[in-house]
Each structure stands twice: as structure tokens, then as C-alpha cells.
mmCIF file with all atom_site columns, C-alpha atoms in Angstrom:
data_model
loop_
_atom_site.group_PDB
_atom_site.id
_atom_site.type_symbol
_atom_site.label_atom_id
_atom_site.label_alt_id
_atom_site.label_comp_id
_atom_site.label_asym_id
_atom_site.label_entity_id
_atom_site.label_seq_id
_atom_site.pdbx_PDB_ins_code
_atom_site.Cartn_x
_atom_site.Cartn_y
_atom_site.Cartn_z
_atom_site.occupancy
_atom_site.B_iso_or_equiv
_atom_site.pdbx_formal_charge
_atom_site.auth_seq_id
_atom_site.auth_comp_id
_atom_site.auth_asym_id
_atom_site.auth_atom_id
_atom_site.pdbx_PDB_model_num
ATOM 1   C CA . UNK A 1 1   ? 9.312  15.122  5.084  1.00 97.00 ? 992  UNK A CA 1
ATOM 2   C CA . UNK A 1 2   ? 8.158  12.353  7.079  1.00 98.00 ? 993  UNK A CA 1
ATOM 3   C CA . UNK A 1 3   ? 9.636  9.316   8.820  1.00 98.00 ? 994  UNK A CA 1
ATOM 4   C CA . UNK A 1 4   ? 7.477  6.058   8.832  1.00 98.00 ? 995  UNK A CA 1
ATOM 5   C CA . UNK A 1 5   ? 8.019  3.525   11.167 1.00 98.00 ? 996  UNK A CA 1
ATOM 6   C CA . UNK A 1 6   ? 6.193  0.178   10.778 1.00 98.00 ? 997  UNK A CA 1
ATOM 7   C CA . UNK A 1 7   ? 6.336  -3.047  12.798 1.00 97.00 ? 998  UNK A CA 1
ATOM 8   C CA . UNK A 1 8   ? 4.615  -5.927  10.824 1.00 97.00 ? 999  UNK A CA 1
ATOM 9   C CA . UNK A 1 9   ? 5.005  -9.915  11.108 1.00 95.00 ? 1000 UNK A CA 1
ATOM 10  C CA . UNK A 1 10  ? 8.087  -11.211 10.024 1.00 96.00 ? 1001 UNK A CA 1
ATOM 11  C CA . UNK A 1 11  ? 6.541  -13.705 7.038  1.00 96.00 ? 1002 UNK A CA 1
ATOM 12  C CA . UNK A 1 12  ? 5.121  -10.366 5.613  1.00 97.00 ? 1003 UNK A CA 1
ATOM 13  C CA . UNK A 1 13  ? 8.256  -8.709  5.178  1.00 98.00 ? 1004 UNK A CA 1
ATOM 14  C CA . UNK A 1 14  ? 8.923  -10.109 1.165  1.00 98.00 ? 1005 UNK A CA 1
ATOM 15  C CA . UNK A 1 15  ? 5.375  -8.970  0.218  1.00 98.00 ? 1006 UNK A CA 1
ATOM 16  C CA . UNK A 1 16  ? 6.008  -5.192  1.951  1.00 98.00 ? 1007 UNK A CA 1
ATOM 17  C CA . UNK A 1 17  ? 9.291  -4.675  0.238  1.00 98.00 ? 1008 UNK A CA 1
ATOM 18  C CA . UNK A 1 18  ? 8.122  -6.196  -2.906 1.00 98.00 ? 1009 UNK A CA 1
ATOM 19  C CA . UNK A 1 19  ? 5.080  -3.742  -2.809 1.00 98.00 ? 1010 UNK A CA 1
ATOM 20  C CA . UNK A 1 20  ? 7.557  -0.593  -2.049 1.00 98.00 ? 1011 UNK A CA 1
ATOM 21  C CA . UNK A 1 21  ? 9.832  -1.505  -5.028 1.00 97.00 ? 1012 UNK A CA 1
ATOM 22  C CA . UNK A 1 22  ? 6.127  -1.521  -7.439 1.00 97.00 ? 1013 UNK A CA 1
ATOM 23  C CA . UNK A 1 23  ? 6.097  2.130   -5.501 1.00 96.00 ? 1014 UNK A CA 1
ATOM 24  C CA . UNK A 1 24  ? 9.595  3.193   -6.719 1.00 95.00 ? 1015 UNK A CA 1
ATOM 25  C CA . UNK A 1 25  ? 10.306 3.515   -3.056 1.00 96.00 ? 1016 UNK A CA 1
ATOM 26  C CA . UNK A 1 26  ? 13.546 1.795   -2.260 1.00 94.00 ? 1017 UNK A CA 1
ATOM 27  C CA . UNK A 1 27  ? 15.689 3.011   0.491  1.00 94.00 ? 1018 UNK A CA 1
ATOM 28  C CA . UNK A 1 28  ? 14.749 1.207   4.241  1.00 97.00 ? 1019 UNK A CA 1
ATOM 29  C CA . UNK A 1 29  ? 16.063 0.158   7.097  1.00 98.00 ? 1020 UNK A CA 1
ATOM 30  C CA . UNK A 1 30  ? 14.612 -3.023  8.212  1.00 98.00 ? 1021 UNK A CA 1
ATOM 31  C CA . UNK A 1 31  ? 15.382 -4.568  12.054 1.00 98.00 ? 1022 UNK A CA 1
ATOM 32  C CA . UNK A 1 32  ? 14.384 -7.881  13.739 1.00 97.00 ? 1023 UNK A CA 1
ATOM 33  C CA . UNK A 1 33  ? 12.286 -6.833  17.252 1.00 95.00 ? 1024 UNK A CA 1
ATOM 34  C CA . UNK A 1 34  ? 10.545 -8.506  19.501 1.00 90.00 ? 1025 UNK A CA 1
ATOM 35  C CA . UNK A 1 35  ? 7.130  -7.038  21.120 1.00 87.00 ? 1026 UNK A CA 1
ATOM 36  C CA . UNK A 1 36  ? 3.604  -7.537  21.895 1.00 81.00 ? 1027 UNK A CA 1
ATOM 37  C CA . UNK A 1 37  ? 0.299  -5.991  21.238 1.00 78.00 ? 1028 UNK A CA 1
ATOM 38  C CA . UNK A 1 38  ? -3.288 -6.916  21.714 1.00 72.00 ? 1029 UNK A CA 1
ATOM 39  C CA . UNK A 1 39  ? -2.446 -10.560 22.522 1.00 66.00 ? 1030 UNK A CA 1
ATOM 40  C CA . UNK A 1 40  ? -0.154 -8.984  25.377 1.00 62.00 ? 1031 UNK A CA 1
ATOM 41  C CA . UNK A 1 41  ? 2.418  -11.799 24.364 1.00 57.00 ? 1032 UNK A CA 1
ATOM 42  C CA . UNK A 1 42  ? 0.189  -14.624 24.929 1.00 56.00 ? 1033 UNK A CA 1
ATOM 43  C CA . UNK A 1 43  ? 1.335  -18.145 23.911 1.00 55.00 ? 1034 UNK A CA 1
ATOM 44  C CA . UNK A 1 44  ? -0.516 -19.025 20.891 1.00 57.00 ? 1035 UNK A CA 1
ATOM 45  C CA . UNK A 1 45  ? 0.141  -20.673 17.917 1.00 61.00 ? 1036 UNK A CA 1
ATOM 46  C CA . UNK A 1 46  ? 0.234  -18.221 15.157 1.00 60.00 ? 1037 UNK A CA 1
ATOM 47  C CA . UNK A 1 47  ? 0.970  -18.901 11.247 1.00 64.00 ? 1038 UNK A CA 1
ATOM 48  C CA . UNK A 1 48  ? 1.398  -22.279 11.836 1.00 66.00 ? 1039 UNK A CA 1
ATOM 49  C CA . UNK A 1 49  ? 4.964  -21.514 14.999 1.00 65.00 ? 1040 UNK A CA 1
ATOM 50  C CA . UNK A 1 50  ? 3.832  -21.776 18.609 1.00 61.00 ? 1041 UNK A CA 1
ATOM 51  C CA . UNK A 1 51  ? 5.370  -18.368 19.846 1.00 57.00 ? 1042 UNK A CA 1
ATOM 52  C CA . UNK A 1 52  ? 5.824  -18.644 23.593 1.00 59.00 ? 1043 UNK A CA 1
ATOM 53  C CA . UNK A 1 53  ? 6.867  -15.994 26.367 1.00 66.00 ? 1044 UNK A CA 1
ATOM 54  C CA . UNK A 1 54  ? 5.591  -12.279 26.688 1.00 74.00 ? 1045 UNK A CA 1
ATOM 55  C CA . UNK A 1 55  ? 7.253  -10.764 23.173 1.00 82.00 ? 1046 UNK A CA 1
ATOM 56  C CA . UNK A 1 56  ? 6.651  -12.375 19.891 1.00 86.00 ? 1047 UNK A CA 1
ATOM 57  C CA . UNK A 1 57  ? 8.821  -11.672 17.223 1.00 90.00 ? 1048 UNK A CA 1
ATOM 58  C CA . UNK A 1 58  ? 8.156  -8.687  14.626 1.00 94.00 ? 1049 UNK A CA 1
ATOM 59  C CA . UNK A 1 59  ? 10.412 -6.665  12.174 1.00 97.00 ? 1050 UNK A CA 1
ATOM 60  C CA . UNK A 1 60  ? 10.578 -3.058  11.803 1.00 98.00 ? 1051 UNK A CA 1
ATOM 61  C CA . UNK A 1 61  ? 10.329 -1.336  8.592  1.00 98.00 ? 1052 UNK A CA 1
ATOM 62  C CA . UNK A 1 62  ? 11.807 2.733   8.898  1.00 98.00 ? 1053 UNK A CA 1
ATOM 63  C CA . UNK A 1 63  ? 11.156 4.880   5.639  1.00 98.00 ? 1054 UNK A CA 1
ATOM 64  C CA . UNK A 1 64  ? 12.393 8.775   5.460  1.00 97.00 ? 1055 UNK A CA 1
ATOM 65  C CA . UNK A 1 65  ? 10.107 10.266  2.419  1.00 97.00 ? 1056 UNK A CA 1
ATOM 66  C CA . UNK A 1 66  ? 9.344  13.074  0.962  1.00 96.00 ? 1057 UNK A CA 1
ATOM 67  C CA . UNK A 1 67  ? 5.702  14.403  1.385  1.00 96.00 ? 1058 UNK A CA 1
ATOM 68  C CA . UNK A 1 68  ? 4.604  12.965  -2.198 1.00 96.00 ? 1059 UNK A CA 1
ATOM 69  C CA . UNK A 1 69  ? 5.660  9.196   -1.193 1.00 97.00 ? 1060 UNK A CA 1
ATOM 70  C CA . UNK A 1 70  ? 3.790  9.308   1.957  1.00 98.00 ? 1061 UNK A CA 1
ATOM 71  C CA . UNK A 1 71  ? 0.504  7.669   0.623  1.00 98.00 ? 1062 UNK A CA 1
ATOM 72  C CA . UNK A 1 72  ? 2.040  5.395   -1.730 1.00 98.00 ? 1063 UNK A CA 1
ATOM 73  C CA . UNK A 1 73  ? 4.483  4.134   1.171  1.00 98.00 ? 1064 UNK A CA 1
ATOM 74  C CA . UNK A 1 74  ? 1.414  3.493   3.723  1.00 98.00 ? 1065 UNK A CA 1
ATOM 75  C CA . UNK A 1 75  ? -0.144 1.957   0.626  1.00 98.00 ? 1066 UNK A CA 1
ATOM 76  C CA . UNK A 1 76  ? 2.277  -0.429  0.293  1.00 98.00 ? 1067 UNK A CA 1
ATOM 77  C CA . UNK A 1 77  ? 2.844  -1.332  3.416  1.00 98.00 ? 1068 UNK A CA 1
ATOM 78  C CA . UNK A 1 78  ? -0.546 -1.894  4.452  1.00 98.00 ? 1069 UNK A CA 1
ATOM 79  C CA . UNK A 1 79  ? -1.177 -3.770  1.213  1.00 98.00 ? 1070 UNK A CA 1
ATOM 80  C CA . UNK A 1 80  ? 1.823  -6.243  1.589  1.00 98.00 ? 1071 UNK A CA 1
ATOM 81  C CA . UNK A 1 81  ? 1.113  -6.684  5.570  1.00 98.00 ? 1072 UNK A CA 1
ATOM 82  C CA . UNK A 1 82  ? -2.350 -7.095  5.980  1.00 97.00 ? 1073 UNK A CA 1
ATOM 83  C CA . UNK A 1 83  ? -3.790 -10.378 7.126  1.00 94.00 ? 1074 UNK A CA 1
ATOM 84  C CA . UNK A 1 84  ? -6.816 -9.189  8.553  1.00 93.00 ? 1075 UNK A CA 1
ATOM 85  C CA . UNK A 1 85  ? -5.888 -11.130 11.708 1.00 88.00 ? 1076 UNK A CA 1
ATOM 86  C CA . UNK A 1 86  ? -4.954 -9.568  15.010 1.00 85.00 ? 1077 UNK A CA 1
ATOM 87  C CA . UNK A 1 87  ? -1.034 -8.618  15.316 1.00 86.00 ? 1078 UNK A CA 1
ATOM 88  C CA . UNK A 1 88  ? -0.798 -7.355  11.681 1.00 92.00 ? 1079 UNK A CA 1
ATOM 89  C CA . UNK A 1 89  ? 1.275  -4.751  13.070 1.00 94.00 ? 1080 UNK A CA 1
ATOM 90  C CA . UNK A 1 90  ? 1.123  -0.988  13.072 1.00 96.00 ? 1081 UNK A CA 1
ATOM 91  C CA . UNK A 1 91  ? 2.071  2.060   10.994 1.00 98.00 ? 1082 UNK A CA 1
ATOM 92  C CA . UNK A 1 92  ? 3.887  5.178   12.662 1.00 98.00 ? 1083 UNK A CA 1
ATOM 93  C CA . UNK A 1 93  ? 4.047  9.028   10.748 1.00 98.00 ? 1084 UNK A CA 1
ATOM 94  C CA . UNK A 1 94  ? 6.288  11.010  12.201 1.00 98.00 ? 1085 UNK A CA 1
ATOM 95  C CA . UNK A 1 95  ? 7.164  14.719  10.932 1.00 98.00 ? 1086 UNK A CA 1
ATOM 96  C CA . UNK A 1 96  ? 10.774 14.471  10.295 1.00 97.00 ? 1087 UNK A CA 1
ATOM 97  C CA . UNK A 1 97  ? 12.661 17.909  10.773 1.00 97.00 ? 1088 UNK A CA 1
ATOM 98  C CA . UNK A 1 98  ? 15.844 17.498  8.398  1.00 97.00 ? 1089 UNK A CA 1
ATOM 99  C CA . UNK A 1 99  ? 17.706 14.994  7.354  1.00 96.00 ? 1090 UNK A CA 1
ATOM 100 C CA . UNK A 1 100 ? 21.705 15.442  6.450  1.00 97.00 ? 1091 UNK A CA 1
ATOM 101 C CA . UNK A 1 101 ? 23.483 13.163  3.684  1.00 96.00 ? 1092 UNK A CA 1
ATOM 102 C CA . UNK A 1 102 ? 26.514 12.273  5.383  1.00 96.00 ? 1093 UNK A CA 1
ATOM 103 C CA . UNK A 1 103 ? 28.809 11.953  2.529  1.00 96.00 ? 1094 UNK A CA 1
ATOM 104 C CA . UNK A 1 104 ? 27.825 15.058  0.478  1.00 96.00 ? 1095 UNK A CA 1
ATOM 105 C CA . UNK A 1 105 ? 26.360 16.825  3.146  1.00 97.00 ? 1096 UNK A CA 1
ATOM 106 C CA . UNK A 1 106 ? 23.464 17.884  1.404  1.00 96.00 ? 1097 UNK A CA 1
ATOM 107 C CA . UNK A 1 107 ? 20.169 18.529  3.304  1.00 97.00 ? 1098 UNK A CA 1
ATOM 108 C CA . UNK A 1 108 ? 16.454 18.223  3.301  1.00 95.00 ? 1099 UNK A CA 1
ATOM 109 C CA . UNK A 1 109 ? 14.484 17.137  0.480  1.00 94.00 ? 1100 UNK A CA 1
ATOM 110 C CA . UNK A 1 110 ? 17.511 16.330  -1.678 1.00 95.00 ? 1101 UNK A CA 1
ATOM 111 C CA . UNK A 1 111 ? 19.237 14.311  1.226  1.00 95.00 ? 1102 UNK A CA 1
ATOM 112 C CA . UNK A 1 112 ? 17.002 11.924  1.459  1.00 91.00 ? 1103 UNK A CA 1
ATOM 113 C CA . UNK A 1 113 ? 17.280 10.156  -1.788 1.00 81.00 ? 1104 UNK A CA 1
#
């Protein structure tokens, strides 16, 4: 099991969750964050909205999968974010230990969906 964490530009968000659906990979937890990269928060103008100050905003996708949807969830998210500019964002694979269904209290593989 694995927990993926990816932070990715906010205007790429449809096209990542539209590419995890084509995956059959459904079930994420997405949060509005502010940071900074490369460009160390530099003003710039980027896609067309002058971001100013020292974070620019992002959004952060978090996946729990199964070992099988690992690839096809890094696939998807690299194919929906990618620019090929600087501040495309960045991809996070963490072994994930257990996971516990809260309602049925089931564990592991079959807790996480």
C-alpha cells in the first residue's frame, strides 16, 4: 500500500481527476495550499494571474492505493498536470503501513476501497 501525495497548479486539477476516473481510481482528498518551489515565490505572472508574495497558490491531491494502482495513479497525474513549465508541481510515494475503515473496521488492502 502506498500513499501519494501530489501538489500540482490549481488550473490542472479538472484534467488530473479526469485522468484518475479513465484509471478507475476514484477516492481523493484534494486541499487548496499555498507554497513555493524553484521560483522561491517570486512575483511573476503565471497562466495569464500575476501571483504576488512568497507562496503561490497550489492544490494537493492525497491517494491511498493498493500496490497495482501505483503506476496508473502517477500516470495520471503526471499526464493531467504536466505543462512542461517550471512549478508543475511534484509527486510524493510514501509506504503506507495500514489503513483502518472507520465504519466497518476493516483493515489493509480491503480498507482502502
Amino acid at each position: 500500500m502506498k500513499y501519494i501525495v501530489a501538489v500540482i497548479q490549481p488550473d490542472k486539477l479538472d484534467d488530473v481527476l479526469e485522468r484518475l476516473t479513465e484509471k478507475e481510481i476514484h477516492l481523493v482528498t484534494v486541499t487548496q495550499v499555498m507554497g513555493r518551489g524553484r521560483q522561491k515565490g517570486v512575483s511573476e505572472v503565471y497562466r495569464s494571474t500575476k501571483e504576488v508574495g512568497s507562496l503561490l497558490k497550489k492544490v494537493k491531491i492525497e491517494i491511498a492505493v493498493n500496490e497495482e494502482f501505483v503506476k496508473p495513479t502517477i500516470d495520471a497525474i503526471t499526464a493531467g498536470a504536466h505543462t512542461g513549465k517550471i512549478g508543475d508541481g511534484k509527486i510524493f510515494i510514501i509506504d503506507l503501513k495500514d489503513v483502518v475503515r472507520i465504519r466497518t473496521w476493516e483493515t489493509g488492502r480491503i480498507a482502502i476501497g
